Amino acid sequence: DGGITQSPKYLFRKEGQNVTLSCEQNLNHDAMYWYRQDPGQGLRLIYYSQIVNDFQKGDIAEGYSVSREKKESFPLTVTSAQKNPTAFYLCASSTISGGSEKLFFGSGTQLSVL
Amino acid sequence: KNEVEQSPQNLTAQEGEFITINCSYSVGISALHWLQQHPGGGIVSLFMLSSGKKKHGRLIATINIQEKHSSLHITASHPRDSAVYICAVSTGNQFYFGTGTSLTVIP
């Protein structure tokens, strides 16, 4: 079955530590996205990539980094510069469907600070 | 200012009730999406629409482009419909999300 796989489901970060969240898709989608979800807020865009080896900052990119070395993979690193990293992180990908983009989501990673 | 506003924020219904969730947006869109997020967090796409009305089982989504408004209806609600429903719009290269409506259906 095609889909988006995020891992791990739960992740704990210590003070000063960088952690990496994995996102893999086998849908052959060009565009991939990372969103952060906090209680009571809509999804906020961290980074997105429309093509391999290229990515753009979203609304809340500070303290995060990404890479897009392969079409299938779009890992997100939460660096020690992100002072409030506790949140639910969702990876998504999109295709053009009928002239508009349809979003597909992974199952998410809950990141907490120890 | 949020580009996408949803109402209500929280909704509790008795099993069998007809449910409506509303969404208003303020930007020009290429499509509007209704998403469902269950406890555990994964999100699935229910509908993508750019005009008119779509129906899937007990779910109906409508959109009025002139009024920049969409509704999601659930007929004969069931406890398994309990979830967060999120309205989102796509503008070609951007997605904007509402804060979600948390629905609880009581048996």
XYZ file of C-alpha atoms in Angstrom:
221
model
C 0.000 0.000 0.000
C 1.191 3.495 -0.813
C 1.498 5.994 1.963
C 3.621 8.137 4.226
C 5.573 6.605 7.090
C 6.726 8.716 10.002
C 8.993 7.491 12.743
C 9.308 7.328 15.610
C 5.785 7.754 16.949
C 7.112 9.184 20.217
C 10.412 10.983 20.725
C 12.033 12.550 23.742
C 14.649 15.258 23.548
C 17.166 16.210 26.189
C 18.410 19.752 26.742
C 20.853 20.812 24.018
C 20.209 17.764 21.889
C 19.347 17.642 18.195
C 16.778 15.048 17.171
C 15.686 13.903 13.723
C 12.187 12.890 12.694
C 11.890 10.563 9.735
C 9.370 10.880 6.894
C 9.277 8.463 3.947
C 6.690 8.288 1.173
C 6.155 5.778 -1.620
C 3.452 7.765 -3.399
C 5.880 9.240 -5.948
C 4.861 12.736 -4.834
C 7.125 15.650 -5.647
C 6.003 17.960 -2.848
C 6.564 17.216 0.830
C 5.773 19.272 3.910
C 6.456 19.402 7.637
C 3.798 20.835 9.939
C 3.729 21.470 13.636
C 0.498 21.033 15.589
C -0.060 22.616 19.003
C -3.263 22.346 21.043
C -5.859 24.908 19.962
C -3.896 25.981 16.898
C -4.098 25.114 13.256
C -1.269 23.270 11.551
C 1.721 25.539 11.000
C 4.173 25.045 8.170
C 7.810 24.478 9.139
C 9.444 23.610 5.800
C 8.351 22.376 2.427
C 10.039 20.922 -0.627
C 8.720 20.867 -4.173
C 11.618 18.958 -5.689
C 14.692 16.964 -4.722
C 17.610 19.026 -3.383
C 15.417 22.090 -2.907
C 13.337 23.259 0.048
C 11.839 26.475 1.404
C 11.199 27.816 4.872
C 7.664 27.945 6.115
C 6.165 30.204 8.739
C 8.027 28.769 11.742
C 11.353 27.452 10.388
C 13.599 28.837 13.139
C 15.232 26.045 15.120
C 14.524 23.415 12.477
C 16.397 22.041 9.480
C 15.527 19.646 6.654
C 17.099 17.850 3.727
C 15.683 16.392 0.526
C 18.353 14.152 -0.969
C 15.838 11.625 -2.284
C 12.321 12.083 -3.599
C 10.990 9.595 -1.067
C 12.560 11.078 2.052
C 12.208 14.411 3.868
C 13.708 14.208 7.383
C 13.233 17.034 9.882
C 15.881 17.888 12.481
C 14.776 19.739 15.583
C 17.883 21.555 16.751
C 18.845 22.767 20.212
C 17.990 26.283 18.973
C 14.290 25.374 19.053
C 13.434 26.369 22.600
C 9.882 25.061 22.668
C 9.942 21.846 20.658
C 7.184 19.962 22.455
C 4.488 19.439 19.833
C 2.959 16.965 17.428
C 4.768 16.911 14.081
C 3.071 15.877 10.871
C 4.669 15.125 7.537
C 2.593 15.428 4.387
C 2.967 15.057 0.661
C 0.898 16.243 -2.230
C -0.004 15.535 -5.791
C -1.954 17.493 -8.303
C -5.417 16.019 -8.451
C -7.904 17.533 -10.849
C -5.962 20.761 -10.984
C -5.704 21.116 -7.220
C -3.387 19.568 -4.703
C -4.589 16.747 -2.486
C -2.698 16.285 0.775
C -1.688 12.968 2.254
C -0.480 12.813 5.863
C 1.677 10.541 7.929
C 0.605 9.335 11.364
C 2.690 11.927 13.186
C 5.472 12.092 15.773
C 4.899 13.397 19.292
C 8.047 15.144 20.493
C 8.500 15.895 24.172
C 11.299 17.483 26.157
C 12.849 15.582 29.066
C -6.037 37.078 11.431
C -6.624 33.472 10.429
C -7.202 32.720 6.791
C -9.521 29.829 7.770
C -12.087 29.986 10.557
C -14.090 27.016 11.796
C -17.100 26.741 14.049
C -17.923 25.386 16.479
C -14.648 24.591 18.242
C -16.226 21.767 20.203
C -19.380 19.802 19.527
C -21.108 17.074 21.497
C -23.973 15.161 19.904
C -26.180 12.198 20.687
C -25.872 9.201 18.422
C -28.145 9.595 15.433
C -28.109 13.388 15.356
C -27.446 15.441 12.233
C -24.212 17.406 12.595
C -22.960 20.500 10.794
C -19.488 21.993 10.978
C -18.839 25.323 9.306
C -15.773 26.793 7.652
C -15.148 30.307 6.340
C -12.048 31.457 4.517
C -10.654 34.784 3.411
C -8.228 33.942 0.599
C -8.657 32.937 -3.010
C -8.513 29.174 -3.231
C -7.985 26.419 -5.756
C -9.660 23.870 -3.483
C -11.070 23.325 -0.005
C -10.305 20.222 2.009
C -12.056 18.527 4.873
C -9.740 16.406 6.997
C -10.365 14.011 9.887
C -7.943 13.486 12.749
C -8.558 10.625 15.158
C -6.982 10.262 18.611
C -3.498 9.003 17.889
C -3.022 11.848 15.481
C -3.005 10.621 11.901
C -4.975 12.770 9.479
C -7.001 11.494 6.558
C -8.516 13.490 3.752
C -12.315 13.243 3.594
C -13.094 15.608 0.760
C -11.433 17.951 -1.668
C -13.838 20.266 -3.455
C -13.765 23.440 -5.482
C -17.482 23.830 -6.181
C -20.874 22.406 -5.340
C -21.330 19.373 -3.177
C -19.768 15.972 -2.555
C -21.147 12.988 -0.687
C -19.438 9.938 0.730
C -21.552 7.609 2.806
C -23.024 9.640 5.673
C -20.740 12.596 5.029
C -21.688 15.554 2.831
C -19.498 18.548 2.034
C -20.718 21.720 0.371
C -18.974 24.871 -0.719
C -20.219 28.333 -1.711
C -17.395 30.038 -3.556
C -19.107 33.456 -3.665
C -19.635 33.470 0.094
C -16.268 31.769 0.828
C -17.984 29.245 3.039
C -18.120 25.478 3.336
C -20.037 23.069 5.528
C -19.440 19.475 6.506
C -22.543 17.519 7.419
C -22.716 14.143 9.124
C -26.040 12.345 8.950
C -27.067 9.703 11.520
C -23.960 10.367 13.610
C -22.224 7.456 15.319
C -19.676 7.284 18.157
C -17.015 6.242 15.639
C -17.416 9.682 14.031
C -15.810 11.172 17.162
C -12.699 12.956 15.935
C -11.296 16.372 15.136
C -12.460 17.729 11.787
C -10.164 20.214 10.105
C -10.977 22.564 7.255
C -8.087 23.526 5.004
C -7.746 25.519 1.808
C -5.156 25.298 -0.908
C -4.088 28.333 -2.882
C -1.957 26.578 -5.463
C 1.294 26.472 -3.529
C 0.144 26.980 0.053
C -2.217 25.294 2.451
C -4.009 27.102 5.265
C -5.636 25.200 8.097
C -8.447 25.902 10.523
C -7.988 25.088 14.201
C -10.341 22.137 13.990
C -13.687 21.112 15.440
C -13.597 18.447 18.125
C -16.655 16.219 17.749
C -17.824 13.775 20.404
C -20.772 11.531 19.622
C -22.333 9.958 22.694
C -24.058 6.571 22.429
